[in-house]
Amino acid sequence: MAGFNTATPIIDYDAFIFDLDGTLLDTADDLGAALNNVLAAHNQPTVSADVYRPAASNGAIALLEAGFGQHWHTHPKQATLRQQLLTAYADNIAIHSQCFTGIAQLLIALEQQQIKWGIMTNKPEFLTTPLVAAISELSDAQAIVCGDTLNVAKPSPLPLLHTAQLLDVDPSRCLYIGDAQRDIIAAKAANMHSATALWGYIPSEEEALSWQADFNWQSPIDAFNHI
C-alpha cells in the first residue's frame, strides 16, 4: 500500500459508512450514457460529461433536468422519460462504473484493522443490488441500505441509524462519507461524524466546505489518518 499513511491514527472508528455514487463509485459515465440514450430517442442533443457529472449523485430527475434543460419543466411526458432513463441505466449499469482511486486500498485497510464498513445510498434497491454485485471491491460490505429500504431517505438520519444497527455499532462510533449536502445533514442528525468526499460530484469545493463536515477529504488516501 505504498503512498498511504498507515501511521498511528488520529481518530479511530468502529465503522465507516459510505455513500455509493460519487463516493465509493464513479458511476457518472453510465448514468450519462443512459441520459444520452433518452435524449437521442427524443431527438434532443446529447450532453457531455461536464453537464451530466454534476447531476450524477442527485438521481434521475436531476439528470433529466441537466439533459433537457428548460424544456424539462414543461415536458408532457416526465414520468415516461424518468422510466426510460432508469430502464436504460439498469440495462447497462456497470459498463464504465468503477471504484475511485484509493477506495479499494481503503476498504482493504478497514478490513485489516477489523473496522466494519457498509453502504448507505439513496439509490433504490433494484439498481443498487446489481451495481454492487458487479464491483468486486464491494463484495465484503457488511451492510447495504438503499433509498427505499425504509420509507424515508437522506437527509433523514433514519437510514444511517438503520445501517449502524445492522453493523451493530453505536452511531457515535461511525463515520459517514458522502459527496452531497444531504449526506452531511443526515450524519449530523444521526450523531455520526462526517467526511465530505471532495473527489465526488460536489457542486464546488467552496460550497462543499460550507456544509461543515467534520472532515473534508481530497481523496480516499486522507481517510488513512482516521482509521
PDB file of C-alpha atoms in Angstrom:
ATOM      1  CA  MET A   1       0.000   0.000   0.000  1.00  0.00           C
ATOM      2  CA  ALA A   2       2.742   2.397  -0.990  1.00  0.00           C
ATOM      3  CA  GLY A   3       1.760   6.042  -0.767  1.00  0.00           C
ATOM      4  CA  PHE A   4      -0.742   5.576   2.055  1.00  0.00           C
ATOM      5  CA  ASN A   5      -0.247   6.859   5.575  1.00  0.00           C
ATOM      6  CA  THR A   6      -0.769   3.946   7.942  1.00  0.00           C
ATOM      7  CA  ALA A   7       0.819   5.666  10.934  1.00  0.00           C
ATOM      8  CA  THR A   8      -0.803   5.905  14.351  1.00  0.00           C
ATOM      9  CA  PRO A   9      -4.378   7.094  13.728  1.00  0.00           C
ATOM     10  CA  ILE A  10      -5.600  10.494  14.882  1.00  0.00           C
ATOM     11  CA  ILE A  11      -9.158   9.269  15.372  1.00  0.00           C
ATOM     12  CA  ASP A  12     -10.474   5.729  15.217  1.00  0.00           C
ATOM     13  CA  TYR A  13     -13.968   4.419  14.484  1.00  0.00           C
ATOM     14  CA  ASP A  14     -15.801   1.153  14.823  1.00  0.00           C
ATOM     15  CA  ALA A  15     -17.427   1.540  11.402  1.00  0.00           C
ATOM     16  CA  PHE A  16     -17.135   3.515   8.192  1.00  0.00           C
ATOM     17  CA  ILE A  17     -20.359   4.004   6.239  1.00  0.00           C
ATOM     18  CA  PHE A  18     -20.151   5.179   2.642  1.00  0.00           C
ATOM     19  CA  ASP A  19     -22.457   6.821   0.160  1.00  0.00           C
ATOM     20  CA  LEU A  20     -22.278   4.997  -3.187  1.00  0.00           C
ATOM     21  CA  ASP A  21     -22.386   7.252  -6.272  1.00  0.00           C
ATOM     22  CA  GLY A  22     -19.675   9.883  -6.140  1.00  0.00           C
ATOM     23  CA  THR A  23     -18.088   8.421  -3.009  1.00  0.00           C
ATOM     24  CA  LEU A  24     -17.258   4.753  -3.465  1.00  0.00           C
ATOM     25  CA  LEU A  25     -18.000   4.555  -7.174  1.00  0.00           C
ATOM     26  CA  ASP A  26     -17.559   6.777 -10.188  1.00  0.00           C
ATOM     27  CA  THR A  27     -20.853   5.961 -11.906  1.00  0.00           C
ATOM     28  CA  ALA A  28     -21.254   9.184 -13.886  1.00  0.00           C
ATOM     29  CA  ASP A  29     -20.420   7.805 -17.331  1.00  0.00           C
ATOM     30  CA  ASP A  30     -23.001   5.013 -17.092  1.00  0.00           C
ATOM     31  CA  LEU A  31     -25.613   7.456 -15.832  1.00  0.00           C
ATOM     32  CA  GLY A  32     -24.650   9.885 -18.580  1.00  0.00           C
ATOM     33  CA  ALA A  33     -24.908   7.181 -21.213  1.00  0.00           C
ATOM     34  CA  ALA A  34     -28.438   6.380 -20.036  1.00  0.00           C
ATOM     35  CA  LEU A  35     -29.354  10.067 -20.166  1.00  0.00           C
ATOM     36  CA  ASN A  36     -27.955  10.441 -23.668  1.00  0.00           C
ATOM     37  CA  ASN A  37     -29.867   7.338 -24.750  1.00  0.00           C
ATOM     38  CA  VAL A  38     -33.103   9.044 -23.713  1.00  0.00           C
ATOM     39  CA  LEU A  39     -32.135  12.375 -25.232  1.00  0.00           C
ATOM     40  CA  ALA A  40     -31.296  10.776 -28.580  1.00  0.00           C
ATOM     41  CA  ALA A  41     -34.562   8.818 -28.561  1.00  0.00           C
ATOM     42  CA  HIS A  42     -36.439  12.109 -28.250  1.00  0.00           C
ATOM     43  CA  ASN A  43     -34.401  13.950 -30.879  1.00  0.00           C
ATOM     44  CA  GLN A  44     -32.624  16.096 -28.324  1.00  0.00           C
ATOM     45  CA  PRO A  45     -28.897  16.874 -28.439  1.00  0.00           C
ATOM     46  CA  THR A  46     -26.791  14.639 -26.228  1.00  0.00           C
ATOM     47  CA  VAL A  47     -24.699  16.173 -23.448  1.00  0.00           C
ATOM     48  CA  SER A  48     -21.068  15.898 -22.406  1.00  0.00           C
ATOM     49  CA  ALA A  49     -19.617  14.794 -19.086  1.00  0.00           C
ATOM     50  CA  ASP A  50     -19.300  18.346 -17.786  1.00  0.00           C
ATOM     51  CA  VAL A  51     -23.106  18.541 -17.949  1.00  0.00           C
ATOM     52  CA  TYR A  52     -24.100  15.167 -16.517  1.00  0.00           C
ATOM     53  CA  ARG A  53     -21.353  14.630 -13.924  1.00  0.00           C
ATOM     54  CA  PRO A  54     -22.560  17.352 -11.510  1.00  0.00           C
ATOM     55  CA  ALA A  55     -26.017  15.732 -11.523  1.00  0.00           C
ATOM     56  CA  ALA A  56     -24.805  12.156 -11.083  1.00  0.00           C
ATOM     57  CA  SER A  57     -25.345  11.987  -7.319  1.00  0.00           C
ATOM     58  CA  ASN A  58     -28.801  13.526  -7.391  1.00  0.00           C
ATOM     59  CA  GLY A  59     -30.961  10.939  -9.114  1.00  0.00           C
ATOM     60  CA  ALA A  60     -32.926  10.551 -12.323  1.00  0.00           C
ATOM     61  CA  ILE A  61     -34.793  13.840 -12.163  1.00  0.00           C
ATOM     62  CA  ALA A  62     -31.590  15.844 -11.733  1.00  0.00           C
ATOM     63  CA  LEU A  63     -30.055  14.070 -14.723  1.00  0.00           C
ATOM     64  CA  LEU A  64     -33.102  14.723 -16.880  1.00  0.00           C
ATOM     65  CA  GLU A  65     -33.132  18.367 -15.843  1.00  0.00           C
ATOM     66  CA  ALA A  66     -29.469  18.609 -16.832  1.00  0.00           C
ATOM     67  CA  GLY A  67     -30.157  16.976 -20.204  1.00  0.00           C
ATOM     68  CA  PHE A  68     -33.426  18.618 -21.213  1.00  0.00           C
ATOM     69  CA  GLY A  69     -32.678  21.982 -19.625  1.00  0.00           C
ATOM     70  CA  GLN A  70     -35.544  24.453 -19.610  1.00  0.00           C
ATOM     71  CA  HIS A  71     -37.635  22.043 -21.712  1.00  0.00           C
ATOM     72  CA  TRP A  72     -37.802  19.568 -18.820  1.00  0.00           C
ATOM     73  CA  HIS A  73     -40.166  21.613 -16.658  1.00  0.00           C
ATOM     74  CA  THR A  74     -42.832  21.769 -19.368  1.00  0.00           C
ATOM     75  CA  HIS A  75     -42.293  18.336 -20.902  1.00  0.00           C
ATOM     76  CA  PRO A  76     -45.626  16.457 -21.043  1.00  0.00           C
ATOM     77  CA  LYS A  77     -44.050  13.004 -20.500  1.00  0.00           C
ATOM     78  CA  GLN A  78     -41.865  13.473 -17.447  1.00  0.00           C
ATOM     79  CA  ALA A  79     -42.836  10.159 -15.834  1.00  0.00           C
ATOM     80  CA  THR A  80     -42.213   8.287 -19.100  1.00  0.00           C
ATOM     81  CA  LEU A  81     -38.811   9.899 -19.550  1.00  0.00           C
ATOM     82  CA  ARG A  82     -37.823   9.023 -15.994  1.00  0.00           C
ATOM     83  CA  GLN A  83     -38.766   5.382 -16.549  1.00  0.00           C
ATOM     84  CA  GLN A  84     -36.901   5.290 -19.852  1.00  0.00           C
ATOM     85  CA  LEU A  85     -33.797   6.647 -18.132  1.00  0.00           C
ATOM     86  CA  LEU A  86     -33.995   4.099 -15.309  1.00  0.00           C
ATOM     87  CA  THR A  87     -34.500   1.248 -17.802  1.00  0.00           C
ATOM     88  CA  ALA A  88     -31.561   2.336 -19.966  1.00  0.00           C
ATOM     89  CA  TYR A  89     -29.369   2.632 -16.879  1.00  0.00           C
ATOM     90  CA  ALA A  90     -30.444  -0.697 -15.389  1.00  0.00           C
ATOM     91  CA  ASP A  91     -29.689  -2.449 -18.679  1.00  0.00           C
ATOM     92  CA  ASN A  92     -26.093  -1.136 -18.682  1.00  0.00           C
ATOM     93  CA  ILE A  93     -25.415  -0.437 -15.035  1.00  0.00           C
ATOM     94  CA  ALA A  94     -21.728  -1.229 -14.730  1.00  0.00           C
ATOM     95  CA  ILE A  95     -20.134  -0.758 -18.138  1.00  0.00           C
ATOM     96  CA  HIS A  96     -17.879   2.096 -17.058  1.00  0.00           C
ATOM     97  CA  SER A  97     -18.523   2.327 -13.308  1.00  0.00           C
ATOM     98  CA  GLN A  98     -15.568   1.636 -11.047  1.00  0.00           C
ATOM     99  CA  CYS A  99     -14.180   2.494  -7.637  1.00  0.00           C
ATOM    100  CA  PHE A 100     -12.496   5.850  -7.306  1.00  0.00           C
ATOM    101  CA  THR A 101      -8.726   5.656  -6.993  1.00  0.00           C
ATOM    102  CA  GLY A 102      -7.795   4.703  -3.438  1.00  0.00           C
ATOM    103  CA  ILE A 103     -11.143   3.194  -2.442  1.00  0.00           C
ATOM    104  CA  ALA A 104     -10.035  -0.427  -2.883  1.00  0.00           C
ATOM    105  CA  GLN A 105      -6.963   0.153  -0.709  1.00  0.00           C
ATOM    106  CA  LEU A 106      -9.058   1.920   1.928  1.00  0.00           C
ATOM    107  CA  LEU A 107     -11.536  -0.954   2.137  1.00  0.00           C
ATOM    108  CA  ILE A 108      -8.699  -3.455   2.479  1.00  0.00           C
ATOM    109  CA  ALA A 109      -7.189  -1.378   5.280  1.00  0.00           C
ATOM    110  CA  LEU A 110     -10.528  -1.212   7.117  1.00  0.00           C
ATOM    111  CA  GLU A 111     -10.855  -4.978   6.960  1.00  0.00           C
ATOM    112  CA  GLN A 112      -7.254  -5.479   8.102  1.00  0.00           C
ATOM    113  CA  GLN A 113      -7.913  -3.279  11.111  1.00  0.00           C
ATOM    114  CA  GLN A 114     -11.259  -5.009  11.783  1.00  0.00           C
ATOM    115  CA  ILE A 115     -13.237  -1.831  11.233  1.00  0.00           C
ATOM    116  CA  LYS A 116     -16.674  -2.624   9.888  1.00  0.00           C
ATOM    117  CA  TRP A 117     -17.916  -0.899   6.754  1.00  0.00           C
ATOM    118  CA  GLY A 118     -21.219  -0.577   4.982  1.00  0.00           C
ATOM    119  CA  ILE A 119     -23.070   1.369   2.297  1.00  0.00           C
ATOM    120  CA  MET A 120     -25.985   3.772   2.733  1.00  0.00           C
ATOM    121  CA  THR A 121     -27.241   5.205  -0.551  1.00  0.00           C
ATOM    122  CA  ASN A 122     -30.385   6.920  -1.772  1.00  0.00           C
ATOM    123  CA  LYS A 123     -30.165   4.750  -4.898  1.00  0.00           C
ATOM    124  CA  PRO A 124     -33.126   2.320  -4.987  1.00  0.00           C
ATOM    125  CA  GLU A 125     -32.515  -1.335  -4.256  1.00  0.00           C
ATOM    126  CA  PHE A 126     -33.289  -2.574  -7.783  1.00  0.00           C
ATOM    127  CA  LEU A 127     -30.314  -0.536  -9.033  1.00  0.00           C
ATOM    128  CA  THR A 128     -28.032  -0.797  -6.007  1.00  0.00           C
ATOM    129  CA  THR A 129     -28.024  -4.592  -5.776  1.00  0.00           C
ATOM    130  CA  PRO A 130     -26.814  -5.358  -9.333  1.00  0.00           C
ATOM    131  CA  LEU A 131     -24.376  -2.449  -9.294  1.00  0.00           C
ATOM    132  CA  VAL A 132     -22.696  -3.523  -6.064  1.00  0.00           C
ATOM    133  CA  ALA A 133     -22.663  -7.136  -7.257  1.00  0.00           C
ATOM    134  CA  ALA A 134     -20.779  -6.074 -10.390  1.00  0.00           C
ATOM    135  CA  ILE A 135     -17.984  -4.342  -8.444  1.00  0.00           C
ATOM    136  CA  SER A 136     -15.765  -6.960  -6.833  1.00  0.00           C
ATOM    137  CA  GLU A 137     -14.171  -4.500  -4.408  1.00  0.00           C
ATOM    138  CA  LEU A 138     -17.557  -4.008  -2.720  1.00  0.00           C
ATOM    139  CA  SER A 139     -18.308  -7.686  -2.163  1.00  0.00           C
ATOM    140  CA  ASP A 140     -17.449  -7.598   1.548  1.00  0.00           C
ATOM    141  CA  ALA A 141     -19.823  -4.779   2.536  1.00  0.00           C
ATOM    142  CA  GLN A 142     -21.307  -5.796   5.869  1.00  0.00           C
ATOM    143  CA  ALA A 143     -24.492  -3.772   5.456  1.00  0.00           C
ATOM    144  CA  ILE A 144     -26.222  -2.164   2.491  1.00  0.00           C
ATOM    145  CA  VAL A 145     -29.134   0.214   3.000  1.00  0.00           C
ATOM    146  CA  CYS A 146     -30.828   1.740  -0.050  1.00  0.00           C
ATOM    147  CA  GLY A 147     -33.048   4.715  -0.653  1.00  0.00           C
ATOM    148  CA  ASP A 148     -36.164   2.578  -0.454  1.00  0.00           C
ATOM    149  CA  THR A 149     -35.099   0.196   2.340  1.00  0.00           C
ATOM    150  CA  LEU A 150     -37.116   2.384   4.716  1.00  0.00           C
ATOM    151  CA  ASN A 151     -39.947   4.735   3.869  1.00  0.00           C
ATOM    152  CA  VAL A 152     -37.587   7.718   4.177  1.00  0.00           C
ATOM    153  CA  ALA A 153     -34.226   8.543   2.599  1.00  0.00           C
ATOM    154  CA  LYS A 154     -31.420  11.030   3.250  1.00  0.00           C
ATOM    155  CA  PRO A 155     -31.338  13.737   4.541  1.00  0.00           C
ATOM    156  CA  SER A 156     -33.359  11.836   7.136  1.00  0.00           C
ATOM    157  CA  PRO A 157     -30.972  10.240   9.646  1.00  0.00           C
ATOM    158  CA  LEU A 158     -33.095   7.083   9.897  1.00  0.00           C
ATOM    159  CA  PRO A 159     -31.381   5.123   7.075  1.00  0.00           C
ATOM    160  CA  LEU A 160     -27.987   5.857   8.630  1.00  0.00           C
ATOM    161  CA  LEU A 161     -29.220   4.778  12.054  1.00  0.00           C
ATOM    162  CA  HIS A 162     -30.572   1.600  10.459  1.00  0.00           C
ATOM    163  CA  THR A 163     -27.179   0.963   8.855  1.00  0.00           C
ATOM    164  CA  ALA A 164     -25.439   1.379  12.217  1.00  0.00           C
ATOM    165  CA  GLN A 165     -27.912  -1.049  13.740  1.00  0.00           C
ATOM    166  CA  LEU A 166     -27.194  -3.632  11.021  1.00  0.00           C
ATOM    167  CA  LEU A 167     -23.477  -3.196  11.672  1.00  0.00           C
ATOM    168  CA  ASP A 168     -24.105  -3.484  15.432  1.00  0.00           C
ATOM    169  CA  VAL A 169     -22.189  -0.258  16.076  1.00  0.00           C
ATOM    170  CA  ASP A 170     -23.203   2.775  18.119  1.00  0.00           C
ATOM    171  CA  PRO A 171     -23.882   5.704  15.749  1.00  0.00           C
ATOM    172  CA  SER A 172     -21.414   7.895  17.631  1.00  0.00           C
ATOM    173  CA  ARG A 173     -18.681   5.397  16.704  1.00  0.00           C
ATOM    174  CA  CYS A 174     -19.490   5.626  12.975  1.00  0.00           C
ATOM    175  CA  LEU A 175     -18.061   7.889  10.286  1.00  0.00           C
ATOM    176  CA  TYR A 176     -20.225   8.629   7.247  1.00  0.00           C
ATOM    177  CA  ILE A 177     -18.564   9.674   3.992  1.00  0.00           C
ATOM    178  CA  GLY A 178     -20.530  11.310   1.189  1.00  0.00           C
ATOM    179  CA  ASP A 179     -20.377  13.876  -1.591  1.00  0.00           C
ATOM    180  CA  ALA A 180     -23.672  15.738  -1.120  1.00  0.00           C
ATOM    181  CA  GLN A 181     -25.017  18.152   1.472  1.00  0.00           C
ATOM    182  CA  ARG A 182     -27.801  15.727   2.379  1.00  0.00           C
ATOM    183  CA  ASP A 183     -25.114  13.235   3.440  1.00  0.00           C
ATOM    184  CA  ILE A 184     -23.629  15.655   5.940  1.00  0.00           C
ATOM    185  CA  ILE A 185     -27.046  16.747   7.213  1.00  0.00           C
ATOM    186  CA  ALA A 186     -28.058  13.112   7.750  1.00  0.00           C
ATOM    187  CA  ALA A 187     -24.817  12.253   9.536  1.00  0.00           C
ATOM    188  CA  LYS A 188     -25.103  15.190  11.929  1.00  0.00           C
ATOM    189  CA  ALA A 189     -28.715  14.280  12.729  1.00  0.00           C
ATOM    190  CA  ALA A 190     -27.676  10.655  13.347  1.00  0.00           C
ATOM    191  CA  ASN A 191     -24.922  11.750  15.788  1.00  0.00           C
ATOM    192  CA  MET A 192     -22.239  10.442  13.456  1.00  0.00           C
ATOM    193  CA  HIS A 193     -19.014  12.088  12.389  1.00  0.00           C
ATOM    194  CA  SER A 194     -18.970  13.015   8.723  1.00  0.00           C
ATOM    195  CA  ALA A 195     -16.468  13.450   5.906  1.00  0.00           C
ATOM    196  CA  THR A 196     -17.072  15.123   2.570  1.00  0.00           C
ATOM    197  CA  ALA A 197     -15.721  13.194  -0.424  1.00  0.00           C
ATOM    198  CA  LEU A 198     -14.295  16.128  -2.343  1.00  0.00           C
ATOM    199  CA  TRP A 199     -13.339  13.735  -5.167  1.00  0.00           C
ATOM    200  CA  GLY A 200     -17.020  13.126  -5.861  1.00  0.00           C
ATOM    201  CA  TYR A 201     -19.770  15.024  -7.667  1.00  0.00           C
ATOM    202  CA  ILE A 202     -19.687  18.102  -5.442  1.00  0.00           C
ATOM    203  CA  PRO A 203     -21.101  21.357  -6.856  1.00  0.00           C
ATOM    204  CA  SER A 204     -17.863  23.175  -5.963  1.00  0.00           C
ATOM    205  CA  GLU A 205     -15.222  22.842  -3.290  1.00  0.00           C
ATOM    206  CA  GLU A 206     -16.259  26.166  -1.767  1.00  0.00           C
ATOM    207  CA  GLU A 207     -19.876  25.038  -1.438  1.00  0.00           C
ATOM    208  CA  ALA A 208     -18.863  21.615  -0.120  1.00  0.00           C
ATOM    209  CA  LEU A 209     -16.731  23.197   2.606  1.00  0.00           C
ATOM    210  CA  SER A 210     -19.748  25.258   3.673  1.00  0.00           C
ATOM    211  CA  TRP A 211     -21.543  22.042   4.669  1.00  0.00           C
ATOM    212  CA  GLN A 212     -19.236  21.921   7.703  1.00  0.00           C
ATOM    213  CA  ALA A 213     -18.479  18.227   7.763  1.00  0.00           C
ATOM    214  CA  ASP A 214     -16.048  17.069  10.426  1.00  0.00           C
ATOM    215  CA  PHE A 215     -13.528  16.266   7.693  1.00  0.00           C
ATOM    216  CA  ASN A 216     -13.058  17.314   4.081  1.00  0.00           C
ATOM    217  CA  TRP A 217     -11.028  14.745   2.164  1.00  0.00           C
ATOM    218  CA  GLN A 218      -9.404  15.411  -1.178  1.00  0.00           C
ATOM    219  CA  SER A 219      -9.028  11.668  -1.814  1.00  0.00           C
ATOM    220  CA  PRO A 220      -9.656   8.348  -0.030  1.00  0.00           C
ATOM    221  CA  ILE A 221      -5.980   8.462   0.979  1.00  0.00           C
ATOM    222  CA  ASP A 222      -6.912  11.113   3.556  1.00  0.00           C
ATOM    223  CA  ALA A 223      -9.007   8.531   5.408  1.00  0.00           C
ATOM    224  CA  PHE A 224      -5.845   6.700   6.424  1.00  0.00           C
ATOM    225  CA  ASN A 225      -5.252   9.383   9.043  1.00  0.00           C
ATOM    226  CA  HIS A 226      -8.506   8.445  10.756  1.00  0.00           C
ATOM    227  CA  ILE A 227      -8.565   4.650  10.973  1.00  0.00           C
TER     228      ILE A 227
END
